[in-house]
PDB file of C-alpha atoms in Angstrom:
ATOM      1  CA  UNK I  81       0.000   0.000   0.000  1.00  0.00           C
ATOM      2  CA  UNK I  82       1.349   3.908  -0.702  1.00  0.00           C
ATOM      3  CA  UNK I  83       1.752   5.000   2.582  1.00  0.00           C
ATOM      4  CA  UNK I  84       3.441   8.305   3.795  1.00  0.00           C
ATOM      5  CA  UNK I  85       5.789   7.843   7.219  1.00  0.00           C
ATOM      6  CA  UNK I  86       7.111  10.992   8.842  1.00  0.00           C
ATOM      7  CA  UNK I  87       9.798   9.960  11.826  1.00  0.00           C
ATOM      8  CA  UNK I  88       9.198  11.805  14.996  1.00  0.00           C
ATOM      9  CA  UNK I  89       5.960  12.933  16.197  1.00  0.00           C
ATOM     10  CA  UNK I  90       7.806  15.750  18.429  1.00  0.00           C
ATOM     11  CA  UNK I  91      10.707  17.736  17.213  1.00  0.00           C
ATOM     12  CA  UNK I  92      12.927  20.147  19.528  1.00  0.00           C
ATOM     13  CA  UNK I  93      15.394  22.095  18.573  1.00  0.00           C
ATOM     14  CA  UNK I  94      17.080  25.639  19.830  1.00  0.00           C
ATOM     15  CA  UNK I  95      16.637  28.929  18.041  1.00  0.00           C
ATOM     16  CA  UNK I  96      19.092  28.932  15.789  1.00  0.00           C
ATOM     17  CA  UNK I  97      19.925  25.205  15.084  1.00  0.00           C
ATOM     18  CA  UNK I  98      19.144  23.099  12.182  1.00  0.00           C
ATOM     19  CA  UNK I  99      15.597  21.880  11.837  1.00  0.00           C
ATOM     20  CA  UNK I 100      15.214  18.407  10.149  1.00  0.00           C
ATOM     21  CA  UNK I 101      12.313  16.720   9.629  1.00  0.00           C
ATOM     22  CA  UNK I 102      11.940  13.612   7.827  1.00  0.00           C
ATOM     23  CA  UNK I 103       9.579  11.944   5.161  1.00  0.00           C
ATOM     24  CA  UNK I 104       9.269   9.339   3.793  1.00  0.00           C
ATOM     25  CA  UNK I 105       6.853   7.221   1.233  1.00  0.00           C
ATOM     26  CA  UNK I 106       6.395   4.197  -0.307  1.00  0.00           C
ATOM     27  CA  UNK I 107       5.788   3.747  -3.990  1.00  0.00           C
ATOM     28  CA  UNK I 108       8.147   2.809  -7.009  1.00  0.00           C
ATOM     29  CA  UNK I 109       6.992   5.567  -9.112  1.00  0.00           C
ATOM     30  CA  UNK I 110       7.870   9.489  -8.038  1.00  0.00           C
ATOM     31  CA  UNK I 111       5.063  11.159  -7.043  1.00  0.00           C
ATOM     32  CA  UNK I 112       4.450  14.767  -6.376  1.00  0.00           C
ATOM     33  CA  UNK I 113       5.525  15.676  -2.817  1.00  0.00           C
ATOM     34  CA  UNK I 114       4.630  18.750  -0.384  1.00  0.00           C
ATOM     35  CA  UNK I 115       4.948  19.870   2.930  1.00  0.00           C
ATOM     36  CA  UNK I 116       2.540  21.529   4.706  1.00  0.00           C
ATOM     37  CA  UNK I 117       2.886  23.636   8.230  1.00  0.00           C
ATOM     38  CA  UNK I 118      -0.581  23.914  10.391  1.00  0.00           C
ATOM     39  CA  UNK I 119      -0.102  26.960  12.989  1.00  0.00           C
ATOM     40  CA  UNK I 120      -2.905  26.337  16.036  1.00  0.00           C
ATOM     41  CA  UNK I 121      -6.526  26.851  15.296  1.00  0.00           C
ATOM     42  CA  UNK I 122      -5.278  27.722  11.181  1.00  0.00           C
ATOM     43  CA  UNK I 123      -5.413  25.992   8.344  1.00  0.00           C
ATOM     44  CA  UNK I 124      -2.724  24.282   6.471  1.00  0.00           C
ATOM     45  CA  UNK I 125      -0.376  26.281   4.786  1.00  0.00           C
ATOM     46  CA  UNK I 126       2.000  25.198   1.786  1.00  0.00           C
ATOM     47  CA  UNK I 127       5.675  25.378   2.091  1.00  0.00           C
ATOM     48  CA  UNK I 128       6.598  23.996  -0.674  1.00  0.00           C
ATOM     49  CA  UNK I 129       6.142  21.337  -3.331  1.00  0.00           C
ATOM     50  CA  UNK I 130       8.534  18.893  -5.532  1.00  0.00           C
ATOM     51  CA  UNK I 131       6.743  18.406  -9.055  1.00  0.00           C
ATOM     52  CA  UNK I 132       9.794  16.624 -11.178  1.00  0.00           C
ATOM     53  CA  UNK I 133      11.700  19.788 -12.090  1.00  0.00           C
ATOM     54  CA  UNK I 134      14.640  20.441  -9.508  1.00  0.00           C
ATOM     55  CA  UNK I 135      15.365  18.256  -6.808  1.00  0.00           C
ATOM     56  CA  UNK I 136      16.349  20.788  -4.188  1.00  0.00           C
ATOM     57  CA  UNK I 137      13.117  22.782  -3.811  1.00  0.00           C
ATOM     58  CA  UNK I 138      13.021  26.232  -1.553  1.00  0.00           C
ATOM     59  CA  UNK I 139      10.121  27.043  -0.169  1.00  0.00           C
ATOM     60  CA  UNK I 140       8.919  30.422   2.227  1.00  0.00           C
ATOM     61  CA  UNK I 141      10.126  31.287   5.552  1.00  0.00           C
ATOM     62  CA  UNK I 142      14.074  29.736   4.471  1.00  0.00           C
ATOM     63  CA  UNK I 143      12.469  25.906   4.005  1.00  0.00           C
ATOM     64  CA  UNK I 144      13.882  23.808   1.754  1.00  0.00           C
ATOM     65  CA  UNK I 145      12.948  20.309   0.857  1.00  0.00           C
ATOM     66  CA  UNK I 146      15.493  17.536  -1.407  1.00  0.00           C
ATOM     67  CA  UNK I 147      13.446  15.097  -3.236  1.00  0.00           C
ATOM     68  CA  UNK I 148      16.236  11.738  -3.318  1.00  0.00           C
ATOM     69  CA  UNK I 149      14.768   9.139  -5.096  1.00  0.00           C
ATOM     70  CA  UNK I 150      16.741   6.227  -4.109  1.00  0.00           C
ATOM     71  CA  UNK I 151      15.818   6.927  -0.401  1.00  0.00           C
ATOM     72  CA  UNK I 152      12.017   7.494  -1.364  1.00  0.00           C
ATOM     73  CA  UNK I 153      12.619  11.004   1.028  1.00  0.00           C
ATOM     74  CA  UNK I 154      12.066  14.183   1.542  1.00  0.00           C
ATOM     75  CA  UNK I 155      13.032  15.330   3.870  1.00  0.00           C
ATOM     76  CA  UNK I 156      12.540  19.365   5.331  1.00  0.00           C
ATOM     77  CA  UNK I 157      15.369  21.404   6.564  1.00  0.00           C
ATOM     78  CA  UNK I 158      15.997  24.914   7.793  1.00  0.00           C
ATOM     79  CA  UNK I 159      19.654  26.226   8.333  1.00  0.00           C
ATOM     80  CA  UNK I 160      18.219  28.401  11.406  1.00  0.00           C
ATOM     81  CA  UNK I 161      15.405  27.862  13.212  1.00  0.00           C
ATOM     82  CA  UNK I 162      13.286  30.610  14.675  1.00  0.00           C
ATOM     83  CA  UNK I 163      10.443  30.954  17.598  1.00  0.00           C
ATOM     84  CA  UNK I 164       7.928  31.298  15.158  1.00  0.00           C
ATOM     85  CA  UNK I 165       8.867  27.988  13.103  1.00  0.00           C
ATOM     86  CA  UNK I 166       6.997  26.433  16.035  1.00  0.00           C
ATOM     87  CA  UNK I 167       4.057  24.661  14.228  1.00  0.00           C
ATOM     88  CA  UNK I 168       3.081  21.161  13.280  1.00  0.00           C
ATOM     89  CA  UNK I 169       4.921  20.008   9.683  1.00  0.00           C
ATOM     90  CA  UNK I 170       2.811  17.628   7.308  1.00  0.00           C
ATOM     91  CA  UNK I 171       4.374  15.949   4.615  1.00  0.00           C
ATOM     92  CA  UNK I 172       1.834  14.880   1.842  1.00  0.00           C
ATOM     93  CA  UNK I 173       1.883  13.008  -1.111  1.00  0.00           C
ATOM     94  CA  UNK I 174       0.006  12.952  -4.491  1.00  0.00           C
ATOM     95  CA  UNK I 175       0.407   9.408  -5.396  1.00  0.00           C
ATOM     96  CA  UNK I 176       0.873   8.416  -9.105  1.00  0.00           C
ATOM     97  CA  UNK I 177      -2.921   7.034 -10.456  1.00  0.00           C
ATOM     98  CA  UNK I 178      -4.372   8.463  -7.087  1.00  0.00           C
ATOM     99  CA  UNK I 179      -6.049  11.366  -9.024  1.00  0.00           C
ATOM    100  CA  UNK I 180      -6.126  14.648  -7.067  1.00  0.00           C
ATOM    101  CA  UNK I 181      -6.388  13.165  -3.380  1.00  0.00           C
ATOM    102  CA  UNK I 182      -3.394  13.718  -1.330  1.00  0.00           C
ATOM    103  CA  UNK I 183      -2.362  11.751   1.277  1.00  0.00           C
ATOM    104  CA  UNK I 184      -0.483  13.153   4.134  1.00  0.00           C
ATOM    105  CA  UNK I 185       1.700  12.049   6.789  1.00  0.00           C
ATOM    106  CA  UNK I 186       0.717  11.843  10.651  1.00  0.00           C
ATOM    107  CA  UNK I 187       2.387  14.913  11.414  1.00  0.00           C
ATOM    108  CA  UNK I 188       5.916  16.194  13.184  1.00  0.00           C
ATOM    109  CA  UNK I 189       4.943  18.827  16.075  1.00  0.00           C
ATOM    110  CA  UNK I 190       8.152  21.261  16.067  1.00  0.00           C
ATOM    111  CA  UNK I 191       8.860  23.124  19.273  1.00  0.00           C
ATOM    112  CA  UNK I 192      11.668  26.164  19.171  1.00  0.00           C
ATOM    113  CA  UNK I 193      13.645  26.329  22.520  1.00  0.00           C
ATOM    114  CA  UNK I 194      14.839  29.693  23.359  1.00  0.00           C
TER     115      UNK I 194
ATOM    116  CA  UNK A 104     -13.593  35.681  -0.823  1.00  0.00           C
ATOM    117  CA  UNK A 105      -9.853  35.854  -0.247  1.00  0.00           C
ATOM    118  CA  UNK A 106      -9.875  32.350   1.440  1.00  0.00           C
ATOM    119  CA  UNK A 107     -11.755  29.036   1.620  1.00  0.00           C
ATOM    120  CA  UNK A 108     -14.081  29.578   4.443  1.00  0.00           C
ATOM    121  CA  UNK A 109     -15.706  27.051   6.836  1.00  0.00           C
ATOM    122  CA  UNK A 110     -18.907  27.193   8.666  1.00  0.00           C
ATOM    123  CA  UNK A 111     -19.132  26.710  11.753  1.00  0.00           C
ATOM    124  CA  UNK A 112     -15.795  26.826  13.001  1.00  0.00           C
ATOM    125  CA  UNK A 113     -16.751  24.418  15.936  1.00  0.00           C
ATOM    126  CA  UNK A 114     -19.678  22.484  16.630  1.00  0.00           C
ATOM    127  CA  UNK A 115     -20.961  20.013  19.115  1.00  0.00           C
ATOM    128  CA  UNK A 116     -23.988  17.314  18.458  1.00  0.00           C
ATOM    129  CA  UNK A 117     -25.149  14.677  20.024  1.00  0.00           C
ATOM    130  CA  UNK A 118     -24.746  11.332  18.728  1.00  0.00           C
ATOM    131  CA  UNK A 119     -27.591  10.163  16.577  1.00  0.00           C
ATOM    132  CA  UNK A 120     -27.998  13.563  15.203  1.00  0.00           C
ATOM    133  CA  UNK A 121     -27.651  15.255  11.671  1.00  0.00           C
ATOM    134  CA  UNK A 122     -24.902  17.298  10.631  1.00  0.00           C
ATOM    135  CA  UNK A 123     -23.874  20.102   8.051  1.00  0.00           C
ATOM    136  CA  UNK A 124     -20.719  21.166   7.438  1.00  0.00           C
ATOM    137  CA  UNK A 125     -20.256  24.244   4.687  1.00  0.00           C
ATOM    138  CA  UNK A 126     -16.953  25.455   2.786  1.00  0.00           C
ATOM    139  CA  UNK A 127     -17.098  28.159   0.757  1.00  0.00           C
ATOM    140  CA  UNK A 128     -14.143  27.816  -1.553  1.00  0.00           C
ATOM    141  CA  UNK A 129     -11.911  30.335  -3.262  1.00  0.00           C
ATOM    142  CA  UNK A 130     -14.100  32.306  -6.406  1.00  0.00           C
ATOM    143  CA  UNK A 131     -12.944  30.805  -9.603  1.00  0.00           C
ATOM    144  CA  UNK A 132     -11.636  27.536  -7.878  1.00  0.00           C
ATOM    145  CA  UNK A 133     -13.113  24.392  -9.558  1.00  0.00           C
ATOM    146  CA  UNK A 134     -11.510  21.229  -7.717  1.00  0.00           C
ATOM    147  CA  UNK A 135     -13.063  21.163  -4.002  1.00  0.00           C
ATOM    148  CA  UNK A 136     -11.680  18.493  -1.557  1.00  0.00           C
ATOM    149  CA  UNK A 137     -12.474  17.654   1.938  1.00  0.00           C
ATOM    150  CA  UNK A 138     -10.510  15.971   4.478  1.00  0.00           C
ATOM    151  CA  UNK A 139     -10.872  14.481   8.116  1.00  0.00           C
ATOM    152  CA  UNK A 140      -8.070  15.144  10.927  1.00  0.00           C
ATOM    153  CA  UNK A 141      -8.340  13.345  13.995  1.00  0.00           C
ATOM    154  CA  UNK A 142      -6.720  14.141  17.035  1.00  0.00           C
ATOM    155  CA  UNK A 143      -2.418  13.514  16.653  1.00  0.00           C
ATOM    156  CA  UNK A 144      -3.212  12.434  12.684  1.00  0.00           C
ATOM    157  CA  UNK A 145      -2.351  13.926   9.182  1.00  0.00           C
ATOM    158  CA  UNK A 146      -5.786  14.643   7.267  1.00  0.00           C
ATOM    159  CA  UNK A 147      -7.379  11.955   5.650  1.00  0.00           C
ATOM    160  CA  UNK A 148      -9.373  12.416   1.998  1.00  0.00           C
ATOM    161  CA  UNK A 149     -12.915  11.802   1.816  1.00  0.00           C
ATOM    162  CA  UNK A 150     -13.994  13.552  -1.366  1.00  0.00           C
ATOM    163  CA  UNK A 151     -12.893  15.606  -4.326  1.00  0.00           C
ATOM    164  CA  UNK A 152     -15.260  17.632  -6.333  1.00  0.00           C
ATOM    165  CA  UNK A 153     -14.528  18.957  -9.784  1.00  0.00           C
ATOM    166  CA  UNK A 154     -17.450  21.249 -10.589  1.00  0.00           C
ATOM    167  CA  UNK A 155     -20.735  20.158  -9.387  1.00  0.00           C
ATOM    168  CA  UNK A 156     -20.089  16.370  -9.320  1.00  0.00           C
ATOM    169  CA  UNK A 157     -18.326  14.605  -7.223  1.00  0.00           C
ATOM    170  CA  UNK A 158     -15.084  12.857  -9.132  1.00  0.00           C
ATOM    171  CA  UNK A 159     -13.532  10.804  -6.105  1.00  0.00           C
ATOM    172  CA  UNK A 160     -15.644  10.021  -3.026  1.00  0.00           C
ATOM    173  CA  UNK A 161     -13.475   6.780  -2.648  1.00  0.00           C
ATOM    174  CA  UNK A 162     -12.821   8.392   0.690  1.00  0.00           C
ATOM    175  CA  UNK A 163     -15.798   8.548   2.275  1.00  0.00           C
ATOM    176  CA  UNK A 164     -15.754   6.261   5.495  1.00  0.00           C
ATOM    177  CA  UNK A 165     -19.703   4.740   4.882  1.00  0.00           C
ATOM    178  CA  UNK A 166     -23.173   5.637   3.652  1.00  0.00           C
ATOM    179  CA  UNK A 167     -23.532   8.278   6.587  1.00  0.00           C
ATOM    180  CA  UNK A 168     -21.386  10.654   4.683  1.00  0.00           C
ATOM    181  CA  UNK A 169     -22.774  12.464   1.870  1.00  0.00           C
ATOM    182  CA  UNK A 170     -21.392  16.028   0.099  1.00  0.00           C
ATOM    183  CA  UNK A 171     -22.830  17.768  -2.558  1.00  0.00           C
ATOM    184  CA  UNK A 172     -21.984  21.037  -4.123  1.00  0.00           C
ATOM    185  CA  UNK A 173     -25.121  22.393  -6.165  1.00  0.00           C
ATOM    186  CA  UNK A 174     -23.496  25.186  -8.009  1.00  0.00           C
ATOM    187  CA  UNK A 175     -19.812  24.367  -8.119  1.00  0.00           C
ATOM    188  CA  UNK A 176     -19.296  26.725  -5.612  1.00  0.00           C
ATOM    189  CA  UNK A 177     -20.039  26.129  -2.425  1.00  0.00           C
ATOM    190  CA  UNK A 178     -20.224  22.775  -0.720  1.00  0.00           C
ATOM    191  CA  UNK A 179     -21.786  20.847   2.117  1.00  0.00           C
ATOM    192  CA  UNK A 180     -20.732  17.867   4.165  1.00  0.00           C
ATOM    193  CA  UNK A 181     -23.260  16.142   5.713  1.00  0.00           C
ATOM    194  CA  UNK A 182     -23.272  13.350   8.229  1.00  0.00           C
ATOM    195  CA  UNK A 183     -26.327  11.485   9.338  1.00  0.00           C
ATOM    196  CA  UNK A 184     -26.934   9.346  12.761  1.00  0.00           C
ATOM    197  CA  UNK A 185     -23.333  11.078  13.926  1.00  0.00           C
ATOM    198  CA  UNK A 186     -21.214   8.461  16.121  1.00  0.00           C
ATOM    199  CA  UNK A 187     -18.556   9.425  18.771  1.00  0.00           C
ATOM    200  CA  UNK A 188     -16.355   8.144  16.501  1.00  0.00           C
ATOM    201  CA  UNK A 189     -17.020  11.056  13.660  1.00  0.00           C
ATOM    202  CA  UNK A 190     -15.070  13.625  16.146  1.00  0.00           C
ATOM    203  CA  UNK A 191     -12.562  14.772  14.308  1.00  0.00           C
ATOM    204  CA  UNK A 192     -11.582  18.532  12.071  1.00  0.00           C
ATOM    205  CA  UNK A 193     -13.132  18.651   9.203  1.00  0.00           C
ATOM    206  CA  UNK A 194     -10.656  20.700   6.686  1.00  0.00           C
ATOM    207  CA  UNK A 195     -12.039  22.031   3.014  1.00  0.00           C
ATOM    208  CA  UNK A 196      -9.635  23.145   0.452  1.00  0.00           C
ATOM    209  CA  UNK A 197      -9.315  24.358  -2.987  1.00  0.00           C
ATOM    210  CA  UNK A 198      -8.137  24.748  -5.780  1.00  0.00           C
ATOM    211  CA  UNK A 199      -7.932  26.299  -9.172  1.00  0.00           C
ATOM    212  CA  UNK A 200      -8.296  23.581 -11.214  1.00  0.00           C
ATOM    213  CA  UNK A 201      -7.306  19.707 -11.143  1.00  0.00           C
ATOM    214  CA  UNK A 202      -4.460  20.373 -13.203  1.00  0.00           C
ATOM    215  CA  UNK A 203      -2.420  22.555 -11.285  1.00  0.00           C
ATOM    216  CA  UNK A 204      -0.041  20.896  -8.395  1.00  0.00           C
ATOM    217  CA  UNK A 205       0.302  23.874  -6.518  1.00  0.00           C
ATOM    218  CA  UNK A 206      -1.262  21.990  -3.725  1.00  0.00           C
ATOM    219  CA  UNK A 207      -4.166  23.675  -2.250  1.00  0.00           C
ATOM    220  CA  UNK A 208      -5.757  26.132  -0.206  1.00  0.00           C
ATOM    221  CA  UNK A 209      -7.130  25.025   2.700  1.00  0.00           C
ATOM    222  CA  UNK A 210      -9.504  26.396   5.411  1.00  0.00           C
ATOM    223  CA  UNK A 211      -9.295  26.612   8.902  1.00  0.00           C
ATOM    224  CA  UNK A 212     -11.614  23.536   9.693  1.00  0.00           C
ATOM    225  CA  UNK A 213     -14.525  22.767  11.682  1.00  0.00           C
ATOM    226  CA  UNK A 214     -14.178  21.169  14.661  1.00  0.00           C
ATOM    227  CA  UNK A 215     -16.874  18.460  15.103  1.00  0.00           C
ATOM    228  CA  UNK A 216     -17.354  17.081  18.491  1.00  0.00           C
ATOM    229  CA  UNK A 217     -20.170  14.510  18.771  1.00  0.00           C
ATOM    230  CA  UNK A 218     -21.032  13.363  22.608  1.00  0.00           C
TER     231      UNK A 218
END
């Protein structure tokens, strides 16, 4: 089955530090890949999205994302991170054949320390 | 309107009891989807809408759940005899049309609690 796996349910990091957050999905075929970042009581925001062109995608507020293909990943990193990257991170994925439905990951809950 | 909007942003039912749940997408957007998150779980699909019908409802959990969307604007999610079980966010997003992977827009949810 396609299935979307995002290691860590809690992140924690200091201001400043490298965020990494990981995804990863299962299917033999590339798909198209996003993250997502849900702030409380908002809706889900887009960060960014891999659609087959580059495989080091930037996104807004200094995310980046690198599609690797051998790893089925996709991992999210930020160089620095700031207070107000705390947020929960979805990965999602638009499986090849799945028409337009998306299916996301269970979530990564990122806490800033000061 | 600038966003997709979702009424009501919270609502509480008893179990057994009807439903509605509206989203008023983006104007001009054509594809509407809506999802289910549970509590400490990444949204799950239950429909896509391209225009008035209803392209994918593969996602639908059983014959309680029913969405239409009249005009090919805005659309309603509708739950009959709700169970405990049925608590969950109920997110609506959008999007310009099916052929665009921009991902989509999504509202800010309703919160359905059923006790």
């Amino acid at each position: 089955a396609q299935s979307v796996t995002q290691l860590g349910s809690h992140v924690s990091v200091s201001e400043g530090a490298l965020v990494l957050l990981r995804c990863n999905y299962s299917s033999s075929v590339p798909p198209y890949l996003f993250w997502y970042v849900q702030y409380p009581n908002q809706g889900l925001q887009l960060l960014l999205k891999y659609t087959s062109a580059a495989t080091l995608v930037k996104g807004i507020n200094g995310f980046e994302a690198e599609f690797k293909k051998s790893e089925t990943s996709f991992h999210l990193t930020k160089p620095s991170a700031h207070m107000s990257d705390a947020a929960e991170y979805f990965c999602a994925v638009r499986f090849s054949g799945s028409a337009r439905q998306l299916t996301f990951g269970s979530g990564t809950q990122l806490t800033v320390l000061p | 309107g600038a966003g997709v909007s979702q009424t009501p942003s919270n609502k509480v039912t008893e179990k057994g009891k009807y439903v509605e749940l509206r989203c008023d997408p983006i104007s001009g957007h054509t594809a509407l989807y809506w999802y289910r998150q549970s509590l400490g779980q990444g949204p799950e699909f239950l429909i896509y809408f391209q225009g008035t019908g209803a392209a994918d409802d593969s996602g639908l959990p059983n014959d309680r759940f029913f969405a239409v969307r009249p005009e090919g604007s805005v659309s309603t999610l509708k739950i009959q005899r709700t169970e405990r079980g049925d608590s969950a966010v109920y997110l609506c997003a959008s999007s310009l049309n099916p052929g665009q992977d921009n991902g989509y827009t999504f509202g800010s949810g309703t919160r359905l609690t059923v006790v």
